[in-house]
């Protein structure tokens, strides 16, 4: 249908173009063409006939009629001209040609052309509703003297001549299977589909599987049509043709259709096995990419959540039977998650069901990514694709899972054995007022501070002996957090010191000295803790980290751990409108200059010991320094100003095209003036500005921190 509509559209456009050209020629030109129709030179007459059709000169109809029976060699062209020019006598002339076919054959001494004239006349007779030559059309097609256009008449015979409908249908089927030209076979199948719809599917299947077109275009056309019609056996046909079709580009499409239209584990396995032995390297590369990009189809919305769970349970068995999941312990574990999800769903607990499917998904993902485990459980890439995404499709239709509690840190995270009870600060997220802290599996009195902080009362008996305790948080519904260890250590002699960051995590890379007659190095345990071996009752401590240092004096020596804590220092760079600026380079100075980093989203950050530092921001070669005590304020802010440079002539008229640059540590171009000015965000500083027009330059020194408008007047 599509190609037929395109053909009609093209012919319509041609006629419109002819008519448009007809309107565009003069009366003299039209008369000249009419005169040429009767010129003695046959070549001139032929060219004139072409012009008549091109310019749609309907006045030529009578001249053509007068020459119709005189110039029989042009009879085809004359009939075509009558058709295009809309002659009311078309049907009569077509009838006359059919009836005079023997006469024309003898007159032109062209034996064997009788049927050809009858068939050509049928083109126009059929348009006129005259199907009396139907048998001639069939006979002409069966003879050797036929054109592709003849085959199109068979559909009209099926539609309008019941007595010969079966014969015409049989001819269409024969052409569909045995036609010499690929276009003839394709047109015959198309006509059969239009006539018989589903009844013509065997011919469409035959063209897909058996058409001999070396380029394969007919096979691909048939494939596209079978796909459009959702042909029931398309999957089996694609598997067959994937191994048989000679055109590798089409085989790639067949493989993609198996993956993305059908997409079962069986389809994936089939395509994967085929790809491993694909004969064409480019084909193999394309199919491998499709396999890598593959995701299973979304579970249909028509399938209930309960049915979706049954589906994923069957999917586990399917992928495990293919060796994509193992061992039986893992298979049983996945089955328990699905079974539990089904039970919770039946009980009306959709969130609980979603949480079980999430555990299913996490288990699949962890086993797929865990290449270092020593057990025999595994999930291959293929198994992961089907199980992980299918689980996600179920999660997408169930209510969102409230976030599970997560413990980020404990404060303190260690205690000396035999010490007193204390309040343990548990930091993390997704805590709720009913959250409970468990110490080695036993609940402890818990106070809710915020969704990120809980306080738990730890008893003296909990830390009576050295060892490790497990701390977890449980939310309602038995939603359990990760576990963090709490270390109970044997009280040491001397003093223990630790260095932690702003989040409470131990930091390595620091160094500690203590004063005992002179500054001495403490023992570095390389885990963020230090031991001070001293018999003094009090000592002074100096912690050094990332170039900065902090000193604590008169620290009592005993079992309590002394803590040095860094602050999260953030150095910000923003423009004159308050928007963050990237690529600012930040340094800081304590005893020497050190690199802090480069701004991203307008911020560079670093953990530093609380002290007073000099910070330096460099942006667009300009630098600013700022001294700040980060123990009082850990955010160091730098802002640029919008520097505007104007260039005007002596009459005050803005000058365009002046090249403007500035000098700080080197000359840096800003750009040419537009509308007499150019702007740039710069750190406030005293800069030398230069405007250049041709070979003439002017320099001007100005502190843009006090005045960001730099004005030049040309001479």
Short mmCIF file of N, CA, C and O in Angstrom, two decimals, residues 506-605:
data_model
loop_
_atom_site.label_atom_id
_atom_site.label_comp_id
_atom_site.label_asym_id
_atom_site.label_seq_id
_atom_site.Cartn_x
_atom_site.Cartn_y
_atom_site.Cartn_z
N UNK A 506 38.59 7.91 61.54
CA UNK A 506 40.03 8.03 61.78
C UNK A 506 40.76 8.45 60.52
O UNK A 506 40.44 8.01 59.41
N UNK A 507 41.77 9.32 60.71
CA UNK A 507 42.60 9.78 59.61
C UNK A 507 44.01 9.27 59.78
O UNK A 507 44.61 9.41 60.85
N UNK A 508 44.56 8.70 58.75
CA UNK A 508 45.98 8.37 58.73
C UNK A 508 46.73 9.50 58.04
O UNK A 508 46.12 10.37 57.43
N UNK A 509 48.03 9.49 58.14
CA UNK A 509 48.82 10.53 57.48
C UNK A 509 49.22 11.67 58.40
O UNK A 509 49.94 12.58 57.99
N UNK A 510 48.73 11.65 59.66
CA UNK A 510 49.14 12.68 60.61
C UNK A 510 50.39 12.24 61.38
O UNK A 510 50.82 11.08 61.32
N UNK A 511 50.95 13.18 62.09
CA UNK A 511 52.09 12.86 62.97
C UNK A 511 51.88 13.58 64.30
O UNK A 511 51.32 14.69 64.34
N UNK A 512 52.30 12.93 65.40
CA UNK A 512 52.08 13.47 66.74
C UNK A 512 53.40 13.56 67.49
O UNK A 512 54.22 12.63 67.44
N UNK A 513 53.59 14.68 68.16
CA UNK A 513 54.72 14.86 69.07
C UNK A 513 54.19 15.23 70.46
O UNK A 513 53.11 15.81 70.59
N UNK A 514 54.93 14.84 71.45
CA UNK A 514 54.59 15.23 72.82
C UNK A 514 55.84 15.80 73.48
O UNK A 514 56.98 15.50 73.10
N UNK A 515 55.61 16.65 74.50
CA UNK A 515 56.75 17.33 75.15
C UNK A 515 57.05 16.65 76.48
O UNK A 515 56.24 16.65 77.40
N UNK A 516 58.23 16.07 76.53
CA UNK A 516 58.72 15.42 77.76
C UNK A 516 60.19 15.79 77.89
O UNK A 516 61.08 14.99 77.58
N UNK A 517 60.43 17.05 78.32
CA UNK A 517 61.78 17.58 78.37
C UNK A 517 62.20 18.14 77.02
O UNK A 517 62.98 19.10 76.94
N UNK A 518 61.68 17.57 75.94
CA UNK A 518 61.87 18.05 74.57
C UNK A 518 60.75 17.43 73.74
O UNK A 518 60.04 16.52 74.20
N UNK A 519 60.59 17.95 72.55
CA UNK A 519 59.54 17.39 71.70
C UNK A 519 59.99 16.02 71.18
O UNK A 519 61.06 15.88 70.62
N UNK A 520 59.12 15.02 71.40
CA UNK A 520 59.42 13.65 71.01
C UNK A 520 58.28 13.10 70.15
O UNK A 520 57.13 13.51 70.29
N UNK A 521 58.64 12.16 69.28
CA UNK A 521 57.63 11.54 68.42
C UNK A 521 56.86 10.47 69.16
O UNK A 521 57.46 9.60 69.82
N UNK A 522 55.52 10.52 69.06
CA UNK A 522 54.68 9.46 69.61
C UNK A 522 54.69 8.26 68.66
O UNK A 522 55.08 8.36 67.49
N UNK A 523 54.29 7.11 69.19
CA UNK A 523 54.22 5.90 68.37
C UNK A 523 52.99 5.99 67.46
O UNK A 523 51.86 6.17 67.94
N UNK A 524 53.22 5.92 66.16
CA UNK A 524 52.12 5.99 65.18
C UNK A 524 51.64 4.58 64.87
O UNK A 524 52.40 3.75 64.38
N UNK A 525 50.39 4.30 65.19
CA UNK A 525 49.82 2.97 64.94
C UNK A 525 49.34 2.80 63.49
O UNK A 525 48.82 1.75 63.14
N UNK A 526 49.48 3.88 62.68
CA UNK A 526 49.12 3.85 61.26
C UNK A 526 47.64 3.54 61.02
O UNK A 526 47.26 3.08 59.95
N UNK A 527 46.82 3.78 62.01
CA UNK A 527 45.37 3.62 61.84
C UNK A 527 44.63 4.86 62.32
O UNK A 527 43.43 4.82 62.59
N UNK A 528 45.36 5.96 62.46
CA UNK A 528 44.76 7.18 62.97
C UNK A 528 44.93 7.35 64.47
O UNK A 528 44.48 8.35 65.03
N UNK A 529 45.58 6.35 65.12
CA UNK A 529 45.80 6.45 66.57
C UNK A 529 47.30 6.47 66.86
O UNK A 529 48.12 5.99 66.05
N UNK A 530 47.63 7.05 68.03
CA UNK A 530 49.02 7.18 68.45
C UNK A 530 49.11 6.80 69.94
O UNK A 530 48.12 6.91 70.68
N UNK A 531 50.28 6.35 70.31
CA UNK A 531 50.50 6.04 71.73
C UNK A 531 51.67 6.87 72.25
O UNK A 531 52.74 6.94 71.63
N UNK A 532 51.40 7.52 73.39
CA UNK A 532 52.43 8.35 74.03
C UNK A 532 52.98 7.59 75.24
O UNK A 532 52.24 7.31 76.20
N UNK A 533 54.23 7.20 75.16
CA UNK A 533 54.88 6.50 76.27
C UNK A 533 55.51 7.52 77.20
O UNK A 533 56.56 8.09 76.91
N UNK A 534 54.84 7.78 78.32
CA UNK A 534 55.35 8.77 79.27
C UNK A 534 54.87 8.44 80.67
O UNK A 534 53.83 7.81 80.85
N UNK A 535 55.64 8.87 81.64
CA UNK A 535 55.25 8.70 83.05
C UNK A 535 54.76 10.01 83.64
O UNK A 535 54.42 10.07 84.83
N UNK A 536 54.72 11.07 82.80
CA UNK A 536 54.25 12.36 83.28
C UNK A 536 52.75 12.31 83.54
O UNK A 536 52.01 11.54 82.92
N UNK A 537 52.29 13.19 84.42
CA UNK A 537 50.86 13.27 84.70
C UNK A 537 50.14 14.07 83.61
O UNK A 537 48.99 13.79 83.27
N UNK A 538 50.83 15.08 83.07
CA UNK A 538 50.27 15.88 81.98
C UNK A 538 51.34 16.11 80.94
O UNK A 538 52.54 16.16 81.26
N UNK A 539 50.91 16.27 79.70
CA UNK A 539 51.84 16.53 78.61
C UNK A 539 51.22 17.54 77.66
O UNK A 539 50.00 17.77 77.66
N UNK A 540 52.08 18.14 76.86
CA UNK A 540 51.61 18.95 75.73
C UNK A 540 51.71 18.10 74.47
O UNK A 540 52.70 17.37 74.28
N UNK A 541 50.68 18.21 73.62
CA UNK A 541 50.61 17.41 72.40
C UNK A 541 50.54 18.33 71.18
O UNK A 541 49.85 19.36 71.20
N UNK A 542 51.26 17.95 70.11
CA UNK A 542 51.21 18.71 68.87
C UNK A 542 50.91 17.74 67.72
O UNK A 542 51.69 16.84 67.44
N UNK A 543 49.75 17.96 67.12
CA UNK A 543 49.33 17.13 65.99
C UNK A 543 49.59 17.90 64.70
O UNK A 543 49.24 19.08 64.57
N UNK A 544 50.22 17.24 63.72
CA UNK A 544 50.48 17.84 62.41
C UNK A 544 49.78 17.01 61.34
O UNK A 544 49.90 15.78 61.33
N UNK A 545 49.06 17.73 60.45
CA UNK A 545 48.34 17.02 59.39
C UNK A 545 48.19 17.95 58.19
O UNK A 545 47.75 19.10 58.33
N UNK A 546 48.59 17.47 57.03
CA UNK A 546 48.49 18.23 55.77
C UNK A 546 49.09 19.63 55.90
O UNK A 546 48.55 20.61 55.39
N UNK A 547 50.24 19.71 56.61
CA UNK A 547 50.96 20.97 56.70
C UNK A 547 50.55 21.85 57.85
O UNK A 547 51.29 22.77 58.24
N UNK A 548 49.36 21.65 58.40
CA UNK A 548 48.90 22.44 59.54
C UNK A 548 49.15 21.70 60.84
O UNK A 548 49.33 20.48 60.86
N UNK A 549 49.16 22.44 61.93
CA UNK A 549 49.37 21.80 63.24
C UNK A 549 48.49 22.44 64.29
O UNK A 549 48.05 23.60 64.15
N UNK A 550 48.19 21.65 65.32
CA UNK A 550 47.40 22.11 66.45
C UNK A 550 48.04 21.58 67.73
O UNK A 550 48.47 20.41 67.78
N UNK A 551 48.12 22.44 68.74
CA UNK A 551 48.77 22.06 70.00
C UNK A 551 47.75 22.09 71.13
O UNK A 551 46.92 23.01 71.22
N UNK A 552 47.78 21.04 71.98
CA UNK A 552 46.97 21.00 73.19
C UNK A 552 47.93 20.89 74.38
O UNK A 552 48.82 20.03 74.38
N UNK A 553 47.73 21.75 75.35
CA UNK A 553 48.63 21.81 76.52
C UNK A 553 47.97 21.22 77.75
O UNK A 553 46.73 21.20 77.87
N UNK A 554 48.81 20.76 78.70
CA UNK A 554 48.35 20.25 80.00
C UNK A 554 47.29 19.16 79.84
O UNK A 554 46.24 19.19 80.48
N UNK A 555 47.56 18.21 78.95
CA UNK A 555 46.64 17.09 78.73
C UNK A 555 46.93 16.02 79.77
O UNK A 555 48.08 15.56 79.92
N UNK A 556 45.87 15.61 80.52
CA UNK A 556 46.04 14.59 81.55
C UNK A 556 46.33 13.24 80.92
O UNK A 556 45.66 12.83 79.97
N UNK A 557 47.34 12.54 81.43
CA UNK A 557 47.69 11.20 80.96
C UNK A 557 46.82 10.19 81.71
O UNK A 557 46.79 10.18 82.94
N UNK A 558 46.07 9.36 80.96
CA UNK A 558 45.18 8.39 81.57
C UNK A 558 44.51 7.54 80.51
O UNK A 558 44.91 7.55 79.34
N UNK A 559 43.44 6.84 80.88
CA UNK A 559 42.79 5.94 79.93
C UNK A 559 41.94 6.64 78.87
O UNK A 559 41.58 6.04 77.87
N UNK A 560 41.55 7.89 79.13
CA UNK A 560 40.70 8.59 78.17
C UNK A 560 41.49 8.93 76.90
O UNK A 560 42.63 9.41 76.97
N UNK A 561 40.88 8.69 75.78
CA UNK A 561 41.52 8.96 74.49
C UNK A 561 41.44 10.46 74.20
O UNK A 561 40.37 11.07 74.32
N UNK A 562 42.56 11.03 73.81
CA UNK A 562 42.60 12.43 73.42
C UNK A 562 42.36 12.50 71.90
O UNK A 562 43.01 11.79 71.14
N UNK A 563 41.44 13.37 71.52
CA UNK A 563 41.03 13.43 70.12
C UNK A 563 41.44 14.76 69.50
O UNK A 563 41.17 15.83 70.06
N UNK A 564 42.09 14.69 68.37
CA UNK A 564 42.28 15.83 67.48
C UNK A 564 41.33 15.63 66.30
O UNK A 564 41.31 14.55 65.70
N UNK A 565 40.60 16.67 65.99
CA UNK A 565 39.61 16.54 64.91
C UNK A 565 39.79 17.65 63.89
O UNK A 565 39.89 18.83 64.24
N UNK A 566 39.83 17.25 62.62
CA UNK A 566 39.93 18.24 61.55
C UNK A 566 38.56 18.83 61.27
O UNK A 566 37.53 18.31 61.71
N UNK A 567 38.56 19.92 60.54
CA UNK A 567 37.31 20.51 60.07
C UNK A 567 37.28 20.40 58.54
O UNK A 567 38.32 20.43 57.89
N UNK A 568 36.08 20.26 58.02
CA UNK A 568 35.92 20.20 56.57
C UNK A 568 35.97 21.62 56.02
O UNK A 568 34.99 22.36 56.06
N UNK A 569 37.15 22.00 55.55
CA UNK A 569 37.35 23.36 55.07
C UNK A 569 36.86 23.46 53.63
O UNK A 569 37.29 22.69 52.76
N UNK A 570 35.97 24.39 53.40
CA UNK A 570 35.43 24.60 52.06
C UNK A 570 35.81 25.98 51.56
O UNK A 570 35.51 26.99 52.22
N UNK A 571 36.49 26.01 50.43
CA UNK A 571 36.88 27.28 49.81
C UNK A 571 35.99 27.46 48.59
O UNK A 571 35.97 26.62 47.68
N UNK A 572 35.22 28.56 48.60
CA UNK A 572 34.23 28.79 47.56
C UNK A 572 34.65 29.94 46.65
O UNK A 572 35.25 30.91 47.10
N UNK A 573 34.28 29.81 45.39
CA UNK A 573 34.50 30.87 44.40
C UNK A 573 33.19 31.10 43.67
O UNK A 573 32.61 30.16 43.12
N UNK A 574 32.73 32.35 43.71
CA UNK A 574 31.50 32.69 43.01
C UNK A 574 31.69 33.98 42.24
O UNK A 574 32.57 34.78 42.55
N UNK A 575 30.83 34.16 41.23
CA UNK A 575 30.96 35.37 40.42
C UNK A 575 30.16 36.51 41.04
O UNK A 575 29.59 36.38 42.14
N UNK A 576 30.09 37.63 40.33
CA UNK A 576 29.44 38.83 40.87
C UNK A 576 27.95 38.63 41.09
O UNK A 576 27.33 39.38 41.83
N UNK A 577 27.36 37.61 40.45
CA UNK A 577 25.94 37.34 40.64
C UNK A 577 25.70 36.25 41.67
O UNK A 577 24.57 35.84 41.88
N UNK A 578 26.75 35.74 42.27
CA UNK A 578 26.61 34.70 43.28
C UNK A 578 26.60 33.30 42.72
O UNK A 578 26.37 32.34 43.46
N UNK A 579 26.84 33.15 41.41
CA UNK A 579 26.85 31.81 40.80
C UNK A 579 28.22 31.17 41.01
O UNK A 579 29.25 31.85 40.95
N UNK A 580 28.28 29.85 41.26
CA UNK A 580 29.57 29.19 41.49
C UNK A 580 30.44 29.19 40.24
O UNK A 580 29.93 29.13 39.13
N UNK A 581 31.76 29.24 40.44
CA UNK A 581 32.72 29.23 39.35
C UNK A 581 33.64 28.02 39.52
O UNK A 581 34.18 27.79 40.61
N UNK A 582 33.81 27.27 38.45
CA UNK A 582 34.73 26.13 38.46
C UNK A 582 36.12 26.59 38.01
O UNK A 582 36.30 27.68 37.48
N UNK A 583 37.09 25.71 38.17
CA UNK A 583 38.50 25.85 37.72
C UNK A 583 39.28 26.90 38.50
O UNK A 583 40.36 27.30 38.07
N UNK A 584 38.73 27.37 39.64
CA UNK A 584 39.57 28.20 40.50
C UNK A 584 40.60 27.33 41.22
O UNK A 584 40.27 26.27 41.74
N UNK A 585 41.86 27.75 41.23
CA UNK A 585 42.93 26.96 41.87
C UNK A 585 43.18 27.50 43.28
O UNK A 585 43.39 28.71 43.46
N UNK A 586 43.16 26.59 44.27
CA UNK A 586 43.23 27.01 45.67
C UNK A 586 44.51 26.46 46.30
O UNK A 586 44.85 25.29 46.14
N UNK A 587 45.23 27.33 47.03
CA UNK A 587 46.37 26.95 47.86
C UNK A 587 46.15 27.46 49.28
O UNK A 587 45.31 28.35 49.51
N UNK A 588 46.87 26.87 50.20
CA UNK A 588 46.82 27.40 51.57
C UNK A 588 48.24 27.40 52.14
O UNK A 588 49.12 26.64 51.71
N UNK A 589 48.47 28.29 53.12
CA UNK A 589 49.80 28.46 53.70
C UNK A 589 49.72 28.33 55.20
O UNK A 589 48.90 28.96 55.87
N UNK A 590 50.59 27.45 55.71
CA UNK A 590 50.77 27.39 57.16
C UNK A 590 52.25 27.63 57.44
O UNK A 590 52.64 28.70 57.87
N UNK A 591 53.04 26.64 57.10
CA UNK A 591 54.48 26.86 57.17
C UNK A 591 55.08 26.88 55.76
O UNK A 591 56.23 27.25 55.58
N UNK A 592 54.26 26.50 54.79
CA UNK A 592 54.65 26.57 53.38
C UNK A 592 53.36 26.48 52.56
O UNK A 592 52.30 26.12 53.08
N UNK A 593 53.49 26.87 51.30
CA UNK A 593 52.31 26.81 50.44
C UNK A 593 52.03 25.37 50.02
O UNK A 593 52.93 24.65 49.63
N UNK A 594 50.76 24.99 50.09
CA UNK A 594 50.34 23.65 49.68
C UNK A 594 49.08 23.79 48.82
O UNK A 594 48.29 24.73 48.97
N UNK A 595 48.93 22.81 47.94
CA UNK A 595 47.76 22.82 47.05
C UNK A 595 46.55 22.23 47.76
O UNK A 595 46.61 21.14 48.33
N UNK A 596 45.46 23.00 47.72
CA UNK A 596 44.21 22.48 48.29
C UNK A 596 43.36 21.80 47.22
O UNK A 596 42.74 20.79 47.46
N UNK A 597 43.36 22.37 46.00
CA UNK A 597 42.60 21.72 44.92
C UNK A 597 41.99 22.75 44.00
O UNK A 597 42.26 23.95 44.07
N UNK A 598 41.12 22.29 43.14
CA UNK A 598 40.46 23.13 42.15
C UNK A 598 38.96 23.09 42.39
O UNK A 598 38.40 22.05 42.74
N UNK A 599 38.32 24.25 42.24
CA UNK A 599 36.89 24.31 42.53
C UNK A 599 36.09 23.50 41.52
O UNK A 599 36.34 23.54 40.32
N UNK A 600 35.14 22.75 42.02
CA UNK A 600 34.15 22.04 41.22
C UNK A 600 32.79 22.42 41.78
O UNK A 600 32.58 22.34 42.99
N UNK A 601 31.88 22.85 40.90
CA UNK A 601 30.62 23.44 41.36
C UNK A 601 30.89 24.59 42.32
O UNK A 601 30.14 24.84 43.26
N UNK A 602 32.00 25.27 42.10
CA UNK A 602 32.33 26.46 42.86
C UNK A 602 32.98 26.18 44.19
O UNK A 602 33.22 27.12 44.96
N UNK A 603 33.32 24.92 44.53
CA UNK A 603 33.84 24.60 45.86
C UNK A 603 35.04 23.66 45.74
O UNK A 603 35.03 22.72 44.96
N UNK A 604 36.08 23.95 46.53
CA UNK A 604 37.18 23.02 46.76
C UNK A 604 37.24 22.78 48.26
O UNK A 604 37.12 23.72 49.05
N UNK A 605 37.37 21.54 48.68
CA UNK A 605 37.31 21.25 50.12
C UNK A 605 38.47 20.36 50.53
O UNK A 605 39.03 19.61 49.72
#
